[in-house]
Every structure is written in structure tokens, then in C-alpha cells.
Coordinates of C-alpha atoms in Angstrom, one line a residue:
D16 CA -2.1 145.7 60.3
Q17 CA -1.2 149.1 59.0
A18 CA -4.8 150.0 58.7
A19 CA -5.4 149.0 62.3
E20 CA -2.5 151.2 63.4
E21 CA -3.9 154.1 61.4
K22 CA -7.3 153.6 62.9
R23 CA -5.8 153.8 66.4
K24 CA -4.4 157.2 65.5
I25 CA -7.7 158.7 64.5
K26 CA -10.3 159.1 67.2
I27 CA -13.9 159.9 66.2
D28 CA -15.5 161.0 69.5
Q29 CA -19.1 161.7 69.8
L30 CA -19.7 165.3 69.4
A31 CA -21.1 167.1 72.4
T32 CA -23.9 168.6 70.5
N33 CA -27.0 169.4 72.5
M34 CA -29.8 170.1 70.1
N35 CA -32.0 171.0 73.0
G36 CA -29.5 173.4 74.6
P37 CA -29.9 177.1 75.1
G38 CA -29.7 179.1 71.8
W39 CA -30.3 176.1 69.6
G40 CA -33.7 177.4 68.6
Q41 CA -32.2 180.7 67.4
L42 CA -29.8 179.0 65.0
P43 CA -30.6 179.1 61.3
D44 CA -32.6 176.0 60.1
V45 CA -30.0 175.4 57.4
F46 CA -27.3 175.1 60.0
K47 CA -29.3 172.9 62.3
D48 CA -30.0 170.6 59.3
L49 CA -26.3 170.5 58.5
V50 CA -25.5 169.5 62.1
S51 CA -28.1 166.8 62.1
R52 CA -26.9 165.4 58.8
S53 CA -23.3 165.5 59.9
L54 CA -24.1 163.5 63.1
S55 CA -26.0 161.0 61.0
L56 CA -23.0 160.7 58.6
Q57 CA -20.7 160.2 61.6
K58 CA -22.9 157.3 62.9
R59 CA -22.9 155.7 59.4
V60 CA -19.1 156.0 59.3
E61 CA -18.8 154.4 62.7
R62 CA -21.0 151.5 61.7
I63 CA -19.1 150.9 58.5
D64 CA -15.8 151.1 60.3
A65 CA -17.0 148.6 62.9
A66 CA -18.2 146.2 60.2
L67 CA -14.9 146.5 58.3
F68 CA -13.0 145.9 61.6
E69 CA -15.1 142.8 62.4
Q70 CA -14.6 141.5 58.8
A71 CA -10.8 142.1 59.1
Q72 CA -10.7 140.2 62.4
G73 CA -12.5 137.3 60.9
T74 CA -10.0 137.0 58.0
H75 CA -6.9 136.8 60.1
S76 CA -6.3 133.5 61.6
D77 CA -3.4 131.5 62.8
T78 CA -4.2 128.6 60.4
N79 CA -2.4 128.0 57.2
P80 CA -4.8 126.8 54.5
V81 CA -2.1 125.6 52.2
G82 CA -0.4 123.8 55.0
E83 CA -3.7 122.2 55.9
Q84 CA -4.2 121.0 52.3
I85 CA -0.6 119.6 52.2
E86 CA -1.3 117.7 55.5
A87 CA -4.6 116.3 54.1
L88 CA -2.8 115.2 50.9
S89 CA 0.0 113.6 52.9
A90 CA -2.5 111.8 55.1
A91 CA -4.5 110.6 52.1
L92 CA -1.5 109.5 50.1
G93 CA 0.6 108.3 52.9
K94 CA 3.7 110.1 53.9
R95 CA 6.6 109.5 51.6
G96 CA 10.1 110.0 52.6

């Protein structure tokens, strides 16, 4: 729950980088490579974050596994007193 709250505080918006915009061609190749790699890294982080969020959603449920086992045992053994 705390992780989800922290996630809501941080917004990773798509960068408004136009690699075909005016002046892009005049930028140093090293800089253009850095921008390209940073955008690739951002996409990877977003995919990992989405996967972790989906995984966390799947692990939280309203069921109580211990309670289910106790109920199954009670049913199998017959309720006692």
C-alpha cells in the first residue's frame, strides 16, 4: 500500500522529444545517442513498473488462506463445539 502511494506521487510523463524537429540534426551524435538511450530506459522502467503493479494486484485478495484451511478442516472433521 505504501509503494502504491509513493507511485502515485511520482509521475513519469512521456518526454516531448521530437527527434525530427528543427535543430535536431545539428546536435552532437553523442547527445542524440544519450537521448535515445534515455527514452529506451524510460520505456523499460515503465514496463517493469506495470508488471510489478499487475503482480502486486494479483497477490492482494480478500480471501484468507488460513481461514479457508480451517473451514476445510472443520468440514472434513465435523464441527466440534
